Coordinates of C-alpha atoms and ligand atoms in Angstrom, one line a residue:
M478 CA -172.3 10.5 128.2
S479 CA -175.6 8.9 128.9
L480 CA -175.7 6.9 132.0
L481 CA -177.6 3.8 132.6
A482 CA -178.6 3.1 136.1
V483 CA -178.1 -0.3 137.6
D484 CA -180.2 -2.2 140.0
V485 CA -179.1 -4.9 142.3
S486 CA -181.9 -7.3 142.6
Q487 CA -182.7 -9.3 145.7
N488 CA -180.7 -12.3 144.6
G489 CA -177.7 -10.0 143.9
S490 CA -177.9 -10.1 140.1
I491 CA -177.3 -6.8 138.3
K492 CA -179.8 -5.7 135.7
N493 CA -180.0 -2.6 133.7
V494 CA -182.9 -0.3 134.5
D495 CA -184.3 2.9 133.2
S496 CA -181.5 5.1 132.0
S497 CA -183.4 8.2 133.1
R498 CA -182.7 7.5 136.7
S499 CA -179.8 9.5 138.0
V500 CA -176.7 8.0 139.5
V501 CA -177.5 9.6 142.8
E502 CA -180.5 7.3 143.0
M503 CA -178.5 4.2 142.2
E504 CA -178.6 1.6 144.9
E505 CA -175.3 0.6 146.3
F506 CA -174.1 -2.9 146.6
D507 CA -175.2 -4.2 149.9
F508 CA -171.9 -4.1 151.7
S509 CA -173.4 -5.8 154.7
R510 CA -173.7 -8.9 152.7
L511 CA -170.0 -9.2 152.8
P512 CA -168.0 -9.8 155.9
D513 CA -166.6 -6.5 157.3
R514 CA -163.3 -8.0 158.2
P515 CA -161.5 -10.7 156.3
R516 CA -162.8 -14.0 157.3
T517 CA -160.7 -16.1 159.6
L518 CA -158.1 -17.7 157.5
N519 CA -159.4 -20.7 155.6
M520 CA -156.3 -22.4 154.2
E521 CA -158.3 -25.2 152.7
R522 CA -160.2 -22.7 150.5
Q523 CA -157.1 -20.8 149.7
R524 CA -155.4 -23.9 148.5
S525 CA -158.2 -24.8 146.2
F526 CA -158.0 -21.3 144.7
D527 CA -154.5 -21.8 143.6
E528 CA -154.9 -25.4 142.7
R529 CA -156.2 -24.9 139.2
S530 CA -153.4 -25.1 136.7
L531 CA -153.3 -25.1 132.9
A532 CA -153.3 -28.9 132.9
E533 CA -156.5 -29.2 134.8
I534 CA -158.9 -29.2 131.8
P535 CA -158.1 -31.8 129.3
I536 CA -158.0 -30.0 126.0
G537 CA -155.4 -32.2 124.5
L538 CA -152.5 -29.7 124.7
S539 CA -150.4 -31.6 127.0
P540 CA -149.4 -35.2 126.5
H541 CA -148.8 -35.8 130.2
P542 CA -150.7 -33.4 132.3
P543 CA -149.9 -33.6 135.9
S544 CA -152.6 -35.0 138.1
R545 CA -154.7 -32.8 140.3
A546 CA -152.8 -34.2 143.2
D547 CA -149.5 -33.2 141.7
N548 CA -150.8 -29.7 141.2
F549 CA -152.2 -29.6 144.6
N550 CA -149.0 -30.8 146.3
R551 CA -147.0 -28.4 144.2
V552 CA -149.2 -25.5 145.3
L553 CA -149.1 -26.6 148.9
D554 CA -145.3 -26.6 148.7
H555 CA -145.0 -23.1 147.5
L556 CA -147.9 -21.6 149.4
D557 CA -146.2 -22.1 152.7
S558 CA -143.1 -20.4 151.4
I559 CA -144.5 -17.4 149.6
F560 CA -148.0 -16.8 151.0
S561 CA -148.9 -15.6 154.4
P562 CA -152.4 -14.2 154.2
G563 CA -153.4 -11.5 156.6
R564 CA -149.9 -10.8 157.8
R565 CA -149.2 -7.1 158.3
S566 CA -146.0 -5.6 157.4
G567 CA -146.8 -2.0 157.7
F568 CA -145.1 0.1 160.2
N569 CA -145.5 3.5 161.8
T570 CA -149.2 3.4 161.2
P571 CA -151.9 2.9 163.7
S572 CA -152.7 -0.6 162.6
S573 CA -149.1 -1.7 162.4
N574 CA -147.6 -4.4 164.6
F575 CA -144.3 -4.9 162.8
V576 CA -141.2 -4.3 164.8
Y577 CA -138.8 -2.8 162.3
E578 CA -136.8 0.4 162.3
P579 CA -138.6 2.3 159.6
H580 CA -137.0 4.8 157.3
P581 CA -138.1 8.3 158.3
M582 CA -139.7 8.6 154.8
T583 CA -142.2 5.9 155.4
A584 CA -144.1 7.8 158.1
E585 CA -144.5 10.8 155.7
A586 CA -145.4 8.4 152.9
W587 CA -148.2 6.8 154.9
E588 CA -149.5 10.1 156.1
T589 CA -149.6 11.5 152.5
L590 CA -151.2 8.2 151.2
R591 CA -153.9 8.6 153.8
R592 CA -154.5 12.2 152.8
S593 CA -155.0 11.0 149.2
L594 CA -158.0 8.8 150.2
V595 CA -161.2 9.5 148.3
Y596 CA -164.5 8.9 150.1
F597 CA -167.9 8.2 148.6
R598 CA -170.8 8.3 151.0
G599 CA -168.6 7.9 153.9
R600 CA -166.5 5.0 152.6
P601 CA -163.0 5.1 151.2
V602 CA -163.2 4.0 147.6
G603 CA -159.8 4.9 146.2
T604 CA -156.9 7.3 146.2
I605 CA -156.6 10.5 144.2
A606 CA -153.9 10.5 141.5
A607 CA -152.0 13.5 142.8
L608 CA -152.3 15.9 145.8
D609 CA -150.6 18.8 144.0
S610 CA -152.6 22.0 144.1
S611 CA -149.9 24.1 142.5
E612 CA -150.4 22.6 139.0
E613 CA -153.5 22.6 136.8
K614 CA -155.6 19.7 138.0
L615 CA -156.7 18.3 134.6
N616 CA -157.7 14.8 135.7
Y617 CA -155.1 14.3 138.4
D618 CA -158.0 14.8 141.0
Q619 CA -159.5 11.5 139.9
V620 CA -159.0 7.9 141.1
F621 CA -157.2 6.1 138.3
V622 CA -157.6 2.3 138.3
R623 CA -154.0 1.7 137.4
D624 CA -152.7 4.2 139.9
F625 CA -154.7 2.7 142.7
V626 CA -153.0 -0.7 142.3
P627 CA -149.9 0.1 144.4
S628 CA -152.1 2.0 146.9
A629 CA -154.3 -1.1 147.2
L630 CA -151.3 -3.4 147.7
A631 CA -149.9 -1.1 150.4
F632 CA -153.3 -1.2 152.3
L633 CA -153.5 -5.0 151.8
M634 CA -150.0 -5.4 153.1
N635 CA -150.9 -3.3 156.1
G636 CA -153.9 -5.4 156.9
E637 CA -156.4 -2.9 155.7
P638 CA -158.4 -4.7 152.9
E639 CA -161.7 -2.7 153.3
I640 CA -160.8 0.1 150.9
V641 CA -159.7 -2.4 148.3
K642 CA -163.0 -4.3 148.6
N643 CA -164.9 -1.0 148.2
F644 CA -162.8 0.0 145.2
I645 CA -163.4 -3.3 143.5
L646 CA -167.1 -3.1 144.0
K647 CA -167.4 0.5 143.1
T648 CA -165.5 0.1 139.8
L649 CA -167.6 -3.0 139.1
R650 CA -170.7 -0.8 139.3
L651 CA -169.1 1.7 136.9
Q652 CA -168.4 -1.1 134.5
S653 CA -172.1 -1.7 134.1
W654 CA -172.7 1.9 132.9
E655 CA -173.6 2.4 129.3
K656 CA -170.4 3.8 127.7
K657 CA -170.6 6.0 124.6
I658 CA -168.2 8.1 122.7
D659 CA -170.3 10.3 120.4
R660 CA -172.6 7.8 118.9
F661 CA -170.4 4.8 119.4
Q662 CA -171.1 2.4 122.2
L663 CA -168.2 0.8 123.9
G664 CA -168.0 -2.9 124.9
E665 CA -169.9 -3.9 128.0
G666 CA -166.8 -5.1 129.9
V667 CA -164.8 -1.9 129.5
M668 CA -163.6 -0.7 132.9
P669 CA -163.0 3.0 133.5
A670 CA -159.6 4.7 133.3
S671 CA -160.6 6.8 136.3
F672 CA -163.5 8.1 138.3
K673 CA -164.3 11.1 140.5
V674 CA -166.7 11.9 143.3
L675 CA -168.8 15.0 142.8
H676 CA -170.2 16.7 145.9
D677 CA -173.2 18.9 145.6
P678 CA -173.3 20.9 148.8
A679 CA -176.7 22.4 148.0
R680 CA -178.5 19.1 147.6
N681 CA -176.1 17.4 150.0
T682 CA -175.5 14.5 147.5
E683 CA -172.6 12.7 146.1
T684 CA -172.4 11.3 142.6
L685 CA -169.8 9.6 140.6
I686 CA -168.5 10.4 137.2
A687 CA -166.2 8.0 135.3
D688 CA -164.0 8.3 132.3
F689 CA -163.9 5.3 130.0
G690 CA -161.9 7.1 127.4
E691 CA -164.5 9.6 126.3
S692 CA -162.8 12.4 128.2
A693 CA -159.2 11.1 128.0
I694 CA -156.7 12.8 125.8
G695 CA -156.8 11.0 122.5
R696 CA -160.1 9.3 123.4
V697 CA -158.6 5.9 124.0
A698 CA -160.2 3.3 126.2
P699 CA -157.9 1.9 128.9
V700 CA -157.2 -1.7 127.9
D701 CA -155.2 -2.1 131.1
S702 CA -157.9 -1.2 133.6
G703 CA -159.9 -4.5 133.3
F704 CA -156.7 -6.5 133.6
W705 CA -155.6 -4.5 136.7
W706 CA -159.0 -5.1 138.2
I707 CA -158.8 -8.8 137.9
I708 CA -155.2 -8.8 139.2
L709 CA -156.3 -6.8 142.2
L710 CA -159.2 -9.1 142.9
R711 CA -156.8 -12.0 143.1
A712 CA -154.4 -9.9 145.3
Y713 CA -157.3 -9.2 147.7
T714 CA -158.3 -12.8 147.8
K715 CA -154.8 -14.1 148.4
S716 CA -154.0 -11.5 151.0
T717 CA -157.1 -11.8 153.0
G718 CA -158.0 -15.5 152.4
D719 CA -161.5 -14.2 151.8
S720 CA -162.8 -15.7 148.6
S721 CA -166.4 -14.5 149.1
L722 CA -165.8 -11.3 147.2
A723 CA -164.4 -13.0 144.1
E724 CA -167.2 -15.6 144.3
M725 CA -170.0 -13.0 144.3
H726 CA -172.2 -13.3 141.2
E727 CA -171.4 -9.7 140.3
C728 CA -167.6 -10.2 140.4
Q729 CA -167.8 -13.4 138.4
K730 CA -169.9 -11.6 135.8
G731 CA -167.6 -8.6 135.8
M732 CA -164.6 -10.8 135.1
R733 CA -166.4 -12.7 132.3
L734 CA -167.3 -9.4 130.7
I735 CA -163.7 -8.3 130.7
L736 CA -162.6 -11.7 129.4
S737 CA -165.2 -11.6 126.6
L738 CA -163.6 -8.4 125.3
C739 CA -160.1 -9.9 125.0
L740 CA -160.9 -13.5 124.1
S741 CA -163.4 -12.7 121.4
E742 CA -162.8 -14.2 117.9
G743 CA -162.0 -11.9 115.1
F744 CA -159.5 -11.6 112.2
D745 CA -156.5 -12.1 114.5
T746 CA -153.6 -14.3 113.4
F747 CA -151.7 -13.8 116.6
P748 CA -152.8 -14.6 120.2
T749 CA -151.6 -11.2 121.3
L750 CA -154.1 -8.4 121.8
L751 CA -154.3 -5.7 119.1
C752 CA -154.4 -2.2 120.7
A753 CA -154.6 1.5 119.9
D754 CA -151.8 3.9 120.9
G755 CA -152.1 5.2 124.5
C756 CA -154.3 2.5 125.9
C757 CA -152.2 1.8 129.1
M758 CA -149.9 3.5 131.5
I759 CA -148.4 5.3 128.5
D760 CA -151.7 7.0 127.7
R761 CA -150.5 9.3 124.9
R762 CA -149.4 8.7 121.4
M763 CA -145.9 7.1 121.8
G764 CA -145.8 4.4 119.0
V765 CA -147.2 1.8 121.4
Y766 CA -150.1 0.7 119.1
G767 CA -150.3 -2.8 117.7
Y768 CA -149.1 -5.4 120.2
P769 CA -147.5 -3.5 123.1
I770 CA -145.6 -5.5 125.7
E771 CA -147.3 -3.8 128.6
I772 CA -150.7 -5.0 127.5
Q773 CA -149.6 -8.5 126.5
A774 CA -147.9 -9.1 129.9
L775 CA -150.9 -7.7 131.8
F776 CA -153.3 -9.8 129.6
F777 CA -151.3 -12.9 130.4
M778 CA -151.3 -12.1 134.1
A779 CA -155.0 -11.3 134.2
L780 CA -155.7 -14.6 132.4
R781 CA -153.7 -16.5 135.1
C782 CA -155.6 -14.7 137.8
A783 CA -159.0 -15.3 136.2
L784 CA -158.1 -19.0 135.9
V785 CA -158.1 -19.4 139.7
L786 CA -160.8 -16.9 140.4
L787 CA -163.5 -18.1 138.1
K788 CA -166.0 -20.5 139.5
Q789 CA -166.4 -23.9 137.9
D790 CA -170.0 -23.4 136.9
T791 CA -171.3 -23.8 133.4
Q792 CA -170.3 -20.3 132.2
G793 CA -167.1 -20.3 134.2
K794 CA -166.0 -23.6 132.8
E795 CA -166.4 -22.3 129.2
F796 CA -164.1 -19.4 130.0
I797 CA -161.6 -21.5 131.8
E798 CA -161.2 -23.6 128.7
R799 CA -160.7 -20.6 126.5
I800 CA -158.2 -19.1 128.9
I801 CA -156.1 -22.2 129.0
K802 CA -155.9 -22.3 125.2
R803 CA -155.0 -18.7 125.0
L804 CA -152.4 -18.9 127.7
H805 CA -150.6 -21.7 125.8
A806 CA -150.7 -19.8 122.5
L807 CA -149.8 -16.4 124.1
S808 CA -146.8 -17.7 126.1
Y809 CA -145.5 -19.6 123.0
H810 CA -145.8 -16.4 120.9
M811 CA -144.3 -14.1 123.5
R812 CA -141.4 -16.3 124.5
N813 CA -140.4 -16.9 120.9
Y814 CA -141.1 -13.7 119.0
F815 CA -140.9 -11.0 121.6
W816 CA -137.7 -12.3 123.2
L817 CA -134.4 -10.6 122.4
D818 CA -130.9 -11.6 123.5
L819 CA -127.5 -11.5 121.9
K820 CA -128.1 -14.6 119.9
Q821 CA -131.5 -13.6 118.7
L822 CA -130.3 -10.1 117.8
N823 CA -127.6 -11.7 115.7
D824 CA -130.1 -13.9 114.0
I825 CA -132.3 -10.9 113.1
Y826 CA -129.3 -9.0 111.9
R827 CA -128.7 -11.8 109.4
Y828 CA -132.4 -12.4 108.5
K829 CA -133.4 -13.0 104.9
T830 CA -136.5 -11.2 103.8
E831 CA -139.4 -11.9 101.5
E832 CA -139.6 -15.5 102.7
Y833 CA -143.0 -17.1 101.9
S834 CA -144.6 -20.2 103.2
H835 CA -144.5 -22.1 106.5
T836 CA -140.8 -22.7 106.3
A837 CA -140.0 -18.9 106.7
V838 CA -137.5 -18.2 109.5
N839 CA -138.3 -14.4 109.4
K840 CA -142.0 -15.0 109.9
F841 CA -143.0 -11.3 110.2
N842 CA -140.7 -10.2 107.3
V843 CA -138.7 -7.8 109.6
M844 CA -136.1 -5.9 107.6
P845 CA -132.7 -6.1 109.3
D846 CA -132.2 -2.5 108.2
S847 CA -134.9 -1.5 110.7
L848 CA -132.6 -2.6 113.6
P849 CA -131.7 0.6 115.5
E850 CA -128.1 1.4 116.1
W851 CA -128.4 1.7 119.8
V852 CA -129.6 -1.9 120.3
F853 CA -126.2 -3.4 119.3
D854 CA -124.4 -1.6 122.1
F855 CA -127.3 -1.9 124.6
M856 CA -127.5 -5.7 124.4
P857 CA -125.2 -7.3 127.0
I858 CA -123.5 -10.6 126.6
H859 CA -125.6 -12.1 129.3
G860 CA -129.1 -10.8 129.4
G861 CA -132.2 -10.2 127.4
Y862 CA -135.7 -8.8 127.4
F863 CA -139.1 -8.8 125.9
I864 CA -139.1 -6.1 123.2
G865 CA -141.8 -3.4 123.0
N866 CA -143.9 -4.7 120.1
V867 CA -144.0 -7.3 117.3
G868 CA -146.2 -7.1 114.3
P869 CA -146.1 -7.4 110.5
S870 CA -142.6 -6.1 109.4
K871 CA -142.4 -4.4 112.8
M872 CA -140.2 -4.9 115.8
D873 CA -140.1 -2.1 118.4
F874 CA -136.8 -2.8 120.1
R875 CA -137.4 -0.4 123.0
W876 CA -137.2 -1.7 126.5
F877 CA -140.4 -1.2 128.6
C878 CA -140.1 -1.6 132.3
L879 CA -143.7 -2.4 133.3
G880 CA -144.2 -5.2 130.7
N881 CA -140.9 -6.9 131.5
C882 CA -141.5 -6.8 135.3
I883 CA -145.1 -8.1 134.8
A884 CA -143.7 -10.9 132.6
I885 CA -141.4 -11.9 135.4
L886 CA -144.2 -11.8 138.1
S887 CA -146.7 -13.7 136.0
S888 CA -144.1 -16.2 134.9
L889 CA -144.8 -15.3 131.3
A890 CA -141.0 -15.2 131.3
T891 CA -139.4 -18.6 131.8
P892 CA -137.0 -18.7 134.8
E893 CA -134.1 -18.4 132.4
Q894 CA -135.7 -15.4 130.7
A895 CA -136.5 -13.8 134.1
T896 CA -132.8 -14.2 135.1
A897 CA -131.7 -12.7 131.8
I898 CA -134.0 -9.6 132.3
M899 CA -132.4 -9.0 135.8
D900 CA -129.0 -9.5 134.2
L901 CA -129.8 -6.8 131.7
I902 CA -131.0 -4.4 134.4
E903 CA -127.7 -5.0 136.3
S904 CA -125.5 -4.5 133.3
R905 CA -127.4 -1.5 131.9
W906 CA -127.9 0.1 135.3
E907 CA -126.9 3.6 134.3
E908 CA -129.3 3.6 131.3
L909 CA -132.3 1.9 133.0
V910 CA -131.9 3.1 136.6
G911 CA -129.5 6.0 136.5
D912 CA -130.0 8.5 139.4
M913 CA -133.7 7.8 139.9
P914 CA -135.4 4.4 139.3
L915 CA -136.8 3.6 136.9
K916 CA -137.0 4.3 133.1
V917 CA -140.5 3.8 131.8
C918 CA -138.9 2.9 128.5
Y919 CA -135.4 3.0 126.9
P920 CA -134.2 4.8 124.9
A921 CA -136.0 8.0 124.1
I922 CA -137.0 8.8 120.6
E923 CA -135.8 12.2 119.2
N924 CA -135.7 14.5 116.2
H925 CA -137.5 13.3 113.1
E926 CA -138.6 10.0 114.7
W927 CA -140.1 11.9 117.7
R928 CA -142.0 14.1 115.2
I929 CA -143.4 11.1 113.3
V930 CA -144.0 8.8 116.3
T931 CA -145.5 11.2 118.8
G932 CA -147.0 13.7 116.4
C933 CA -144.6 16.4 117.8
D934 CA -145.9 15.9 121.4
P935 CA -144.3 18.7 123.6
K936 CA -145.0 16.7 126.8
N937 CA -143.1 13.7 125.4
T938 CA -139.9 15.3 124.3
R939 CA -136.8 13.1 124.6
W940 CA -135.9 11.8 128.0
S941 CA -139.1 13.2 129.5
Y942 CA -142.4 11.7 130.7
H943 CA -143.4 8.6 128.6
N944 CA -140.4 9.1 126.3
G945 CA -137.6 7.8 128.4
G946 CA -138.6 9.5 131.6
S947 CA -138.0 7.9 135.0
W948 CA -141.0 6.9 137.1
P949 CA -140.6 6.2 140.8
V950 CA -143.9 4.1 140.8
L951 CA -142.0 1.4 138.9
L952 CA -139.9 0.8 142.0
W953 CA -142.5 -1.6 143.4
L954 CA -142.6 -3.7 140.2
L955 CA -138.8 -3.8 140.1
T956 CA -138.7 -4.9 143.8
A957 CA -141.2 -7.6 143.3
A958 CA -139.3 -8.9 140.2
C959 CA -136.1 -8.8 142.2
I960 CA -137.6 -10.8 145.0
K961 CA -139.1 -13.3 142.6
T962 CA -135.8 -13.9 140.9
G963 CA -133.9 -14.1 144.2
R964 CA -132.0 -10.8 143.7
P965 CA -133.2 -8.4 146.4
Q966 CA -129.9 -6.6 146.5
I967 CA -130.8 -5.0 143.1
A968 CA -134.0 -3.6 144.6
R969 CA -132.1 -2.4 147.7
R970 CA -129.8 -0.4 145.5
A971 CA -132.7 1.2 143.6
I972 CA -134.6 2.0 146.8
E973 CA -131.6 3.7 148.3
L974 CA -131.4 5.9 145.2
A975 CA -135.0 6.8 145.5
E976 CA -134.6 7.6 149.2
A977 CA -131.9 10.1 148.5
R978 CA -134.4 12.4 146.7
L979 CA -138.0 11.4 146.5
S980 CA -139.3 13.0 149.7
K981 CA -137.0 16.1 149.4
D982 CA -138.4 16.6 145.9
G983 CA -142.0 16.2 147.0
W984 CA -142.7 12.8 145.5
P985 CA -142.8 13.7 141.9
E986 CA -144.7 11.8 139.3
Y987 CA -141.6 11.4 137.0
Y988 CA -138.1 12.6 136.4
D989 CA -136.4 13.8 133.2
G990 CA -133.0 13.4 131.6
K991 CA -130.9 10.5 130.5
L992 CA -130.1 9.7 134.1
G993 CA -133.4 10.8 135.6
R994 CA -131.7 13.6 137.4
Y995 CA -134.3 16.4 136.9
I996 CA -137.8 16.7 138.3
G997 CA -140.0 16.2 135.3
K998 CA -141.0 19.3 133.2
Q999 CA -144.7 18.9 133.9
A1000 CA -144.5 16.4 136.8
R1001 CA -147.1 16.6 139.5
R1002 CA -145.8 16.6 143.1
Y1003 CA -147.3 14.3 145.7
Q1004 CA -148.2 11.9 143.0
T1005 CA -149.9 9.1 145.0
W1006 CA -148.5 6.1 143.1
S1007 CA -144.9 7.4 143.6
I1008 CA -145.7 7.3 147.3
S1009 CA -147.5 4.0 147.4
G1010 CA -145.0 2.4 145.0
Y1011 CA -142.2 3.3 147.5
L1012 CA -144.2 1.9 150.4
V1013 CA -144.9 -1.4 148.6
A1014 CA -141.3 -1.8 147.6
K1015 CA -140.2 -1.3 151.2
M1016 CA -142.8 -3.6 152.7
M1017 CA -142.1 -6.4 150.2
L1018 CA -138.4 -6.3 150.9
E1019 CA -139.0 -6.4 154.6
D1020 CA -141.6 -9.2 154.3
P1021 CA -141.0 -11.1 151.0
S1022 CA -144.1 -13.3 151.7
H1023 CA -146.2 -10.4 150.3
L1024 CA -144.9 -11.3 146.9
G1025 CA -147.5 -14.1 146.8
M1026 CA -150.2 -11.4 146.2
V1027 CA -148.8 -10.4 142.8
A1028 CA -146.7 -13.3 141.7
H1029 CA -147.4 -16.6 139.9
E1030 CA -145.3 -19.7 140.0
E1031 CA -144.1 -21.1 136.7
D1032 CA -146.6 -23.4 135.1
K1033 CA -144.6 -26.2 133.6
Q1034 CA -147.4 -26.8 131.1
L1035 CA -146.4 -23.6 129.3
K1036 CA -142.9 -24.7 128.3
P1037 CA -142.3 -23.8 124.6
V1038 CA -142.7 -26.9 122.4
L1039 CA -140.5 -25.9 119.6
K1040 CA -136.9 -24.7 119.6
R1041 CA -136.0 -22.2 117.0
S1042 CA -132.3 -22.7 117.0
S1043 CA -130.0 -25.1 118.6
S1044 CA -128.9 -22.5 121.2
W1045 CA -132.5 -21.5 121.9
T1046 CA -132.8 -22.9 125.4
F1047 CA -135.4 -22.0 128.0
Ligands
GLC1373 C1 -150.7 10.1 133.4 C2 -150.0 8.8 133.2 C3 -151.0 7.7 133.5 C4 -151.6 7.9 134.9 C5 -152.2 9.2 135.0 C6 -152.6 9.5 136.4 O1 -151.6 10.3 132.4 O2 -149.5 8.6 131.9 O3 -150.4 6.4 133.4 O4 -152.5 6.9 135.1 O5 -151.2 10.2 134.7 O6 -151.5 9.5 137.3

């Protein structure tokens, strides 16, 4: 990969410079320009951050947009209930002041999390994916953007925002590198999947290498990284009350570059984002190409975050307008076409095919014969979920955990849909939670289908890894979704299950088997996001106000306009 050095000019703007300069010579962001500790809380500023709603810009989508004052008051109401910036909920750590009887596992978890810290020129910039020296390292010795998110949340909740700020700035620098796979240049806004610090003891230097997909198995760029980056920027801002980071010229530009990639015009007929297989947490071929739920939900959430983080300057305004239009179209599409419950399942079962024209009910020409057997038993009377993928003549009925939890947190799911997702989790507890929370997707694909869909991938055999494996990291997402829907007891049950084994088993990356009873075939131990995911889940349950960092209130402007059938009620 050829690297393009980046220079930060006096006024803080980034410009590309001579690519022959090495990364070692690259100037750092001037950290001293930013306050070391989060600023004293500025509630006024914080309020205006959340004030912007979809109705703010008059683009003719809403007949009666609420006034700014309405939005403002609404935000004030819920801010007090869900947001307590700067509060610490960590325990058993030096900076903790929370009086709570901690589970013995939390001390070990904090200690291991701290051991996973990665330093660059003396500053912590992230956490390593796994601390397991017994297995082949591959790229598990790198800082993954998606893996760092639960670590970042744990540090923020514990009142330690510095590392998060460093990470945000460091990855922003990486974004400005020239990215090439063979002779093909990747989009400017692409964020890395992971990065690593290289130490040269002879020269006593440290350099960074990053992977934008050019080293990744399958050579796929991580579509989720940019979304997680924006989501983290908002979490940092909400948690600290410090908006100066997000307001920096470089951060605004980084955000706009990410947004340019996913809001660009093309041949699309849907508002969803078209993706290659393996471009997210499931980073191998698993039949998640097309319009995977994980990316659509993260896309929606990142758009909502960007809406409040973007400055109202000329460039910012233009993006804000595009974001609002896309949010409307995306929520309509997802809530209507990705949603499955008993009624909808029955409708699909009775679909006519080969309908042409605008009056078609079966818009994507889905063949009822393509409905898998398992889905009829799986679907409870009360409950529903966003299915894995929807495209031309294609519906992937698998349940994916991350996408559904993010849909709840971002309010892509209506309150009724969010409740239905939690109902489904409760009624299909054995299938989705089993002995170890939580299935990355359900069910596994096997036999001929596994051969065709995965290309005979031996790592993704049935009920293993991405193919129906159980991932402890998902515990934080479940917990956050439980708190948002007012059902913390579900999270408590899941956490108890994890506590029975996680530490004893050495914090594995994933578990195998229908019930998640076996430590995964090739699972790393001391997988950092299994550790931080647990910590975040615990801290959120103990102090639910932390939810504000990662949750969005429902925006009434996004209510679906049309009803597909008389019983289609949101
Ligand atoms: C695996 C996972 C991916 C994760 C990486 C590092 O490749 O599929 O989601 O980011 O490991 O833990």
